[in-house]
XYZ file of C-alpha atoms in Angstrom:
462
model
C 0.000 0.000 0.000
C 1.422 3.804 -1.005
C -0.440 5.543 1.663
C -1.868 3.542 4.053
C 0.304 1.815 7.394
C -1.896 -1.075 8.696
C -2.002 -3.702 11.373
C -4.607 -5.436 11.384
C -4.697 -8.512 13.720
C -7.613 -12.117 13.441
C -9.139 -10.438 16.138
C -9.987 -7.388 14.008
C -11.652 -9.899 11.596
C -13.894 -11.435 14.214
C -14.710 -8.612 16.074
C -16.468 -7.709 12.650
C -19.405 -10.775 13.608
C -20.678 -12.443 15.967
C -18.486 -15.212 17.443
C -20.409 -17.766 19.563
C -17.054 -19.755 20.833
C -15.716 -16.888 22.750
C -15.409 -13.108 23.233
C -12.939 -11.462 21.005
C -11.795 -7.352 20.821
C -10.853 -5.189 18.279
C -7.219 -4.070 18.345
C -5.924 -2.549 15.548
C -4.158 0.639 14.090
C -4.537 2.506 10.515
C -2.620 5.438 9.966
C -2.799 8.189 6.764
C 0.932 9.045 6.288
C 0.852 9.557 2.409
C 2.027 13.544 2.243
C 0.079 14.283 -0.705
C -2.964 12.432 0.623
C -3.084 14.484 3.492
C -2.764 18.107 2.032
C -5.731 16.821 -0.312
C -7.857 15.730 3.054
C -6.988 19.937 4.207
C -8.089 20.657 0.872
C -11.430 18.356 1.548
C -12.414 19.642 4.934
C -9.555 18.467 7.521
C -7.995 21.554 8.044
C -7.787 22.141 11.755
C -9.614 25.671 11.676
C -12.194 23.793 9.540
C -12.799 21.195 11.875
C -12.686 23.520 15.369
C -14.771 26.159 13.143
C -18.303 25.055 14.040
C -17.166 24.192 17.647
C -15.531 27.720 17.891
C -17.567 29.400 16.295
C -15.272 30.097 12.734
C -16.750 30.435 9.422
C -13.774 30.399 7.338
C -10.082 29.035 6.933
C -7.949 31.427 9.013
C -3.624 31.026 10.134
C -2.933 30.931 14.084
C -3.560 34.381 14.423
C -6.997 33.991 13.451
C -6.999 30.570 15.003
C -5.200 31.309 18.532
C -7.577 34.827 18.813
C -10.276 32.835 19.381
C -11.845 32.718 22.951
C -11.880 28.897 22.869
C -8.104 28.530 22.014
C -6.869 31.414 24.133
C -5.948 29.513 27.425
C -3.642 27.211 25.015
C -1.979 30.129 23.940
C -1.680 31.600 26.689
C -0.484 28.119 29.087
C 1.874 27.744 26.620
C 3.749 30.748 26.043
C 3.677 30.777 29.982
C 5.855 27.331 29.799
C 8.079 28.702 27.085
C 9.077 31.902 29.262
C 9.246 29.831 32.508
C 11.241 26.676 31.507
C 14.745 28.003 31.406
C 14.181 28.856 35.400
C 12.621 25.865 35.984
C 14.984 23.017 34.396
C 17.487 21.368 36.910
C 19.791 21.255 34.113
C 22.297 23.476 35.083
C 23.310 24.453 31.339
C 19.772 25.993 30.983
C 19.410 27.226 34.392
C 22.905 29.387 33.291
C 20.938 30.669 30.235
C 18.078 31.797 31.793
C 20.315 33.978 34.089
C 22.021 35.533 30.865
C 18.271 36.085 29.474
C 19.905 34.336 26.274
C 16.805 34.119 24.293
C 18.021 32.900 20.983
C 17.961 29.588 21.638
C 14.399 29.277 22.911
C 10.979 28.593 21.017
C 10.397 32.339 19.669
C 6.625 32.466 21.496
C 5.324 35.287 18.925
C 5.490 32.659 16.324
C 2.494 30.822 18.058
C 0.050 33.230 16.834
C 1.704 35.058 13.999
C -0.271 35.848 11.069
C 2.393 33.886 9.120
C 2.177 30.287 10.966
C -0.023 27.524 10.375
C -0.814 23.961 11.336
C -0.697 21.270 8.433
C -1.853 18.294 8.850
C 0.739 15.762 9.197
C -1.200 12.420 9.840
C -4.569 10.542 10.456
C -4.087 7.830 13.416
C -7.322 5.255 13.901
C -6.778 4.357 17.830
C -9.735 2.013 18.119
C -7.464 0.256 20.459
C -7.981 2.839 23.451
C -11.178 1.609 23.923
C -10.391 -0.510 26.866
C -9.670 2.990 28.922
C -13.010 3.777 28.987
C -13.176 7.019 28.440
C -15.389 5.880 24.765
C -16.367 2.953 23.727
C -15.002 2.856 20.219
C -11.663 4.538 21.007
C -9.990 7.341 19.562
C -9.339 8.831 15.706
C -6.160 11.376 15.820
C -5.216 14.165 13.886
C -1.892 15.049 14.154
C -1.012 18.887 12.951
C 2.922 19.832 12.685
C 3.396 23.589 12.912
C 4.979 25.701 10.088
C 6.001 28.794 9.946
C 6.367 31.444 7.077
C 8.357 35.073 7.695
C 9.631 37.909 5.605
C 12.913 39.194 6.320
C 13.456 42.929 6.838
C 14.990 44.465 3.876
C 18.553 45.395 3.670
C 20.502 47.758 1.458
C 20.675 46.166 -2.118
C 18.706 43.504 -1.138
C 15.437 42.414 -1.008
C 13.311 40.903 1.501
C 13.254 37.366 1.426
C 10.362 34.869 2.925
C 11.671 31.966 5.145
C 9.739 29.159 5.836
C 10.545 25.721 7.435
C 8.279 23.381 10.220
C 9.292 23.157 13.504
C 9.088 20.775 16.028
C 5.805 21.344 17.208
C 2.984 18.567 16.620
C -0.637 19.415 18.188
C -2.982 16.263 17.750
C -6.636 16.499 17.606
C -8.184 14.132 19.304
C -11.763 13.055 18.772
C -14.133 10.173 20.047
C -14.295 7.253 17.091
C -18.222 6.907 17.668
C -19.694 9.880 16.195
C -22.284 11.575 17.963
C -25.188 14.033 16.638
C -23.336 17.238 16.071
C -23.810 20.459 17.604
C -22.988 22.346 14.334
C -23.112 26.434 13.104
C -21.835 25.733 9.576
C -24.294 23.286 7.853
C -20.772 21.492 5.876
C -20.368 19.848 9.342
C -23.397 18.729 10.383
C -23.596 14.901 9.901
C -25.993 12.834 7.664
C -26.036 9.496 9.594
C -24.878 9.140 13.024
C -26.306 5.355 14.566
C -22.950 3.486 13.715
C -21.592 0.452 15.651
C -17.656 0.363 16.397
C -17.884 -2.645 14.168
C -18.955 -0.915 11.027
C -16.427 2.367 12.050
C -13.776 -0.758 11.974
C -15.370 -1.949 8.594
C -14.326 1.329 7.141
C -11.063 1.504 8.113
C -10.752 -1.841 7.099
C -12.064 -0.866 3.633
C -9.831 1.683 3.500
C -6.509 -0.476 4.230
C -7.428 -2.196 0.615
C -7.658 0.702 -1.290
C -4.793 1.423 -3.614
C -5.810 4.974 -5.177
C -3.782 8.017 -6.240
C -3.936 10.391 -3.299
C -6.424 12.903 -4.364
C -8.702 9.926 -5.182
C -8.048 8.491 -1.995
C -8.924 11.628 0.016
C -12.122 11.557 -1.789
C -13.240 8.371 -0.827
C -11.916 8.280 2.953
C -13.873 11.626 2.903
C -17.153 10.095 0.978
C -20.351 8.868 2.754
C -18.651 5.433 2.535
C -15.326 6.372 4.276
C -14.154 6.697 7.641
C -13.564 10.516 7.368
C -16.783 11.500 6.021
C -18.712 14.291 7.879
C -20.821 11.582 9.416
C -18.110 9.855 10.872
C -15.991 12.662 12.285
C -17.249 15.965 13.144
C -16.938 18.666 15.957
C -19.084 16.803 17.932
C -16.626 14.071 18.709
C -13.876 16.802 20.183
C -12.237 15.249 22.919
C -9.012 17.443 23.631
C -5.860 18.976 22.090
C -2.075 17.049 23.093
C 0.277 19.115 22.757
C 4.552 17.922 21.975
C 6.867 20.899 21.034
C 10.834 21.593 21.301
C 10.764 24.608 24.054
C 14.093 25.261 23.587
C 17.566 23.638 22.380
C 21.136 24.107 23.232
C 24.107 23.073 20.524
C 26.523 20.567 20.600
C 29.142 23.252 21.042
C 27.534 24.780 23.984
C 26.601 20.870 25.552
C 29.274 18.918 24.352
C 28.698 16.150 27.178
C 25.721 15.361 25.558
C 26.522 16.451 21.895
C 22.998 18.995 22.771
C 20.192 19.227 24.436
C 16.746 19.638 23.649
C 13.585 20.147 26.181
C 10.011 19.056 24.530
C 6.974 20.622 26.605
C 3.987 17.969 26.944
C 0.488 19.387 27.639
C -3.088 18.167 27.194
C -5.942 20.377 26.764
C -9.668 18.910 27.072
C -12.320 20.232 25.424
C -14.892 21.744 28.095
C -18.650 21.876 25.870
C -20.166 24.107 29.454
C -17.842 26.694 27.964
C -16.625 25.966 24.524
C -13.003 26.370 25.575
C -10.209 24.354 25.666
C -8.688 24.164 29.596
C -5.829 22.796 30.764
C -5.995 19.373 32.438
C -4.443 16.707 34.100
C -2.288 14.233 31.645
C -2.719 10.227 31.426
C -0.179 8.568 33.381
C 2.117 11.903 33.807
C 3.407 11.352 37.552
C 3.585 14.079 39.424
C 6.700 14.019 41.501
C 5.714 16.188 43.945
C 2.482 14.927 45.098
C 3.682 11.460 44.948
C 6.838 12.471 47.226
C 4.682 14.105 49.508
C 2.313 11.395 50.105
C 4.494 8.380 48.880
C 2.629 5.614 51.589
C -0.848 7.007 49.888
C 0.618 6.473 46.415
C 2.129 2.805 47.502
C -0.563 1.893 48.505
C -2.528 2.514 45.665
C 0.053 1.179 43.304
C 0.773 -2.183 44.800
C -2.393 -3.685 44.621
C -2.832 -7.060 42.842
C -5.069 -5.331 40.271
C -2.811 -2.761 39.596
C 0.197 -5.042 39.617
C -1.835 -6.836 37.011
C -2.884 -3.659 34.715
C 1.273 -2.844 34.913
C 2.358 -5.717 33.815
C -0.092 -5.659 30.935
C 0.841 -2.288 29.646
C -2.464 -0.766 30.578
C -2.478 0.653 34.206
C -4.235 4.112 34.519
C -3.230 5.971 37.425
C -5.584 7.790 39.429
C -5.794 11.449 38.593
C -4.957 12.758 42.081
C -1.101 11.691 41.643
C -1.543 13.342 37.691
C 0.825 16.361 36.789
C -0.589 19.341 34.059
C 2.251 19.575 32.372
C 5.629 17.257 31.359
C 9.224 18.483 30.025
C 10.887 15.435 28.436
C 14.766 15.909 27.396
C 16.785 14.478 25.159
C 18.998 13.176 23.882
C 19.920 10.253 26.815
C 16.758 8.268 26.532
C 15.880 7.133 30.650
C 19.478 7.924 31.810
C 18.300 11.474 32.529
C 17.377 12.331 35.462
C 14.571 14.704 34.356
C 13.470 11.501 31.849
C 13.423 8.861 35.043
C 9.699 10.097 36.993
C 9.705 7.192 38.605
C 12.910 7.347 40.582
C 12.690 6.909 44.618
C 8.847 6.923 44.504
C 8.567 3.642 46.404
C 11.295 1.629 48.285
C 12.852 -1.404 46.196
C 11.709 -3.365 49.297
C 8.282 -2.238 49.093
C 8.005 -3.562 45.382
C 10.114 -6.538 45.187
C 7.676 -7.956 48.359
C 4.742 -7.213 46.097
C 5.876 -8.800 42.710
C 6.428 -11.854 44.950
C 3.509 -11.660 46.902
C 1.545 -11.695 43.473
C 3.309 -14.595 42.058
C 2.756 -16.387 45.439
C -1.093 -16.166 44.557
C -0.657 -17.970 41.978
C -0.597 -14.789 39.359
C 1.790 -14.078 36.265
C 4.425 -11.921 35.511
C 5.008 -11.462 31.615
C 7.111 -8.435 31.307
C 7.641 -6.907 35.074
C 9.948 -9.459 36.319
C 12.138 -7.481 38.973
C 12.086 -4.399 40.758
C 14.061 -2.741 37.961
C 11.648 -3.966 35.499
C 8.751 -2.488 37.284
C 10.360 0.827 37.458
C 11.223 0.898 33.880
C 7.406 -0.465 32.679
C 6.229 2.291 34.916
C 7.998 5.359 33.438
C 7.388 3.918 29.784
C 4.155 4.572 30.721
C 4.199 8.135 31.679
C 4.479 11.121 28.940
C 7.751 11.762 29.207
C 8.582 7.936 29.012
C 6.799 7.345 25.515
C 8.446 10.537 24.140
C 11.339 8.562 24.990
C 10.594 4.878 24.261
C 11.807 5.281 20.515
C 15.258 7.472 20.839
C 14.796 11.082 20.633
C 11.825 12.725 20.396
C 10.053 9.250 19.898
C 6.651 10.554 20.320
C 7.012 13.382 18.183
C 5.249 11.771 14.858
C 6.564 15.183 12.871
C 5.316 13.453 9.487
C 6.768 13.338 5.528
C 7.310 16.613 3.427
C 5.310 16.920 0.581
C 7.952 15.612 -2.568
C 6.636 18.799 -4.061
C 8.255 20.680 -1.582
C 11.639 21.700 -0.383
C 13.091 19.788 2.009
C 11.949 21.654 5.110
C 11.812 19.650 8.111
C 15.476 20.150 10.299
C 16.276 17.853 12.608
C 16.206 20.614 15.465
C 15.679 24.101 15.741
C 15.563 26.635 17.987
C 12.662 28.500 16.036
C 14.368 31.712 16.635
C 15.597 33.255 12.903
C 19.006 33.073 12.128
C 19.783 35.480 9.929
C 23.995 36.336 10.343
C 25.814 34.912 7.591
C 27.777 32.744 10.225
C 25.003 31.671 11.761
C 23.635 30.000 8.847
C 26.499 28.452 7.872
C 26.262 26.766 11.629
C 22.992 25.961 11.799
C 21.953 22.053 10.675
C 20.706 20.590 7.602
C 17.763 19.403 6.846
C 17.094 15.893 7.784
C 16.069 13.228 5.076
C 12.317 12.862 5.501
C 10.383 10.218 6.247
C 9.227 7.499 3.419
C 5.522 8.315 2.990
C 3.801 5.620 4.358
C 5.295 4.035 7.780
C 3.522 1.395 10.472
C 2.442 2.395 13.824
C 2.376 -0.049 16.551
C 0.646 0.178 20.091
C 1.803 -1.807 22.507
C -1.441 -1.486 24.581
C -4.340 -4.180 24.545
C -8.040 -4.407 25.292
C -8.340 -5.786 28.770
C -9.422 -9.666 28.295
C -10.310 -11.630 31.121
C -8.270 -14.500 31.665
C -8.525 -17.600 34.691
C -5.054 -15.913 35.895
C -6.314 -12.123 36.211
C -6.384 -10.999 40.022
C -9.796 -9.594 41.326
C -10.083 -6.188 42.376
């Protein structure tokens, strides 16, 4: 296939029927990577000020000025420009904390660009998440779109030159994240409002199913994944199913010459934003499986106690434990490059005594329970930050998380491997600053560790 990544397991298959012999569950993942494919689904309807218009009220395609000006959008602005002027104070690392005191600025995320008339979000990739059903929170899981953030700024003119236009994306990804089930939309703009809406998670898998055997040229294939038939139509996704915003961007970034220990450093903000309909704004909120050190320090026998329960010892092991939202954090910084050997990477370090959790893990097994993947204290620790934010940014190397998508082949090659978003515009400067990076082949696979929870004879009862 050119443009479509799939993985679809024989549970997918069954899910799809009824299956007398036994229960089965849908996990599976489809992902839209194909550049051109994606910049004709804008084009179609999925631009993100076209699907947040009838939510926030927008009529029309508008940049992040537009965009950002909107009631509904300003406390994301607003958080995040917050983080951007407060994380050079804030990070232990002692190489930042030094360039915050100098009020060096030039190697930070320039925060004007977040709302400048000249930025935009293009969309970068479609991710089916049917498999985050088992959390809960819907019942057919989640459909992401993921939005990389571009830039485009005119140069002030200089004697016996003119002004010239710079463009480039930067890494900044902002995924919208919407409920798979459609639900009867609450539209203004009548292009949104949907024309069939009672749809079973087996027929939204059908689609995407369909969809994984279509072999089209890309405009074609935006058609039909936006037709009545596909899984993109205005039926099947629509402002109505607005769940929140996730946020991943590079904050700021020091050079190899100035962090030569570490050949650079880099320091990606994490925030999620849910979408409040009482007030048709976007708030801040707590993030899934973010630990927050502090509260967890400060009440460490509260948070053992939760923790080391056979059920959650269970969920852990699995890859699917869901921590309760009192020991949740609003906000994550995840560095890099180092992987868990940083410090600021490792949330999980001294939160319970190695005592307290090797006597659990064995209590468990003496029940009678298995282990599959936590098999010592060290493995518990390390299965419990891979679950955090900050650990699945890091899970895949640098910036693993950060899905920045392929540039368009139509395109110059636009997508550097870092940057500090602030302009560079000395002569010597340019000369330093780093190519681009190859991009991405246009259609790549996307695996999720998590699974549906299944009932087994050796699951432990609540």
């Amino acid at each position: 296939m050119r443009t479509i990544g799939r993985f679809l397991l024989l549970a997918v298959v069954l899910c799809l029927g009824p299956s007398p012999a036994r229960a089965v569950t849908l996990d599976s993942s489809v992902a839209v990577t194909d550049p051109e494919t994606l910049q004709a689904l804008e084009r179609g309807g999925l631009s993100i000020s076209r699907l947040l218009g009838p939510a926030l009220g927008l009529t029309r395609e508008v940049d992040n000025r537009g965009l950002f000006s909107v009631r509904a959008l300003t406390p994301v602005r607003n958080a995040v420009k917050q983080e951007i002027a407060d994380e050079p104070a804030n990070s232990p690392d002692p190489y930042v904390a030094a360039m915050a005191k100098s009020k060096d600025t030039s190697q930070k995320f320039n925060p004007k660009y977040i709302d400048d008339d000249g930025s935009t979000l293009d969309l970068t990739g479609v991710v089916n998440r049917m498999d985050r059903g088992y959390l809960g929170h819907t019942e057919c899981g989640e459909i992401r779109l993921i939005y990389r953030f571009h830039y485009s700024v005119a140069e002030k003119p200089t004697k016996g030159k003119t002004a010239q236009r710079i463009s480039s994306r930067l890494p900044l990804t902002m995924s919208l994240v919407f409920n798979a089930r459609p639900g009867e939309a609450h539209a203004r703009a009548s292009r949104d409002r949907p024309s069939a809406t009672a749809v079973s998670c087996a027929e939204i898998a059908k689609r995407w199913l369909a969809a994984g055997q279509k072999n089209l040229a890309p405009e074609q294939l935006a058609a039909w994944l936006r037709s009545d038939e596909g899984p993109l139509s205005n039926a099947m996704l629509n402002s109505s199913q607005i769940m929140r915003l996730e946020l991943n961007m590079q904050v700021l970034r020091l050079s190899a010459s100035s962090r030569r220990d570490f050949g650079g450093h880099a320091e990606y903000l994490l925030k999620i934003f849910k979408w409040d309909p009482t007030t048709s704004t976007f708030q801040e909120s707590k993030m899934e499986n973010q630990i927050d050190r502090k509260v967890v320090l400060a009440d460490r026998p509260g948070f053992a106690k939760w923790l080391l329960t056979d059920r959650n010892l269970y969920d852990l092991d699995r890859g699917r434990l869901v921590i309760d939202d009192k020991f949740l954090a609003t906000s994550a910084v995840s560095v890099a490059p180092g992987g868990m050997a940083r410090s600021q990477n490792n949330i999980a370090y001294g939160l319970l005594d190695d005592a307290d959790i090797d006597k659990a893990l064995q209590d468990y097994v003496a029940k009678g329970n298995e282990l599959r993947s936590v098999k010592s204290v060290a493995g518990f620790n390390l299965r419990l930050n891979e679950m955090t934010c900050t650990g699945c940014h890091q899970t895949h190397g640098i910036a693993g998380f950060h899905y920045t998508g392929a540039d368009p082949a139509s395109e110059p090659r636009r997508t550097p491997s870092s940057s500090p978003a602030r302009r560079c515009s000395s002569p010597t400067c340019r000369a330093a600053a780093p190519s681009s990076r190859t991009s991405p082949p246009a259609a790549i696979r996307i695996s999720h560790a998590a699974s549906p929870p299944v009932r087994t004879p050796n699951s432990p009862k609540r």
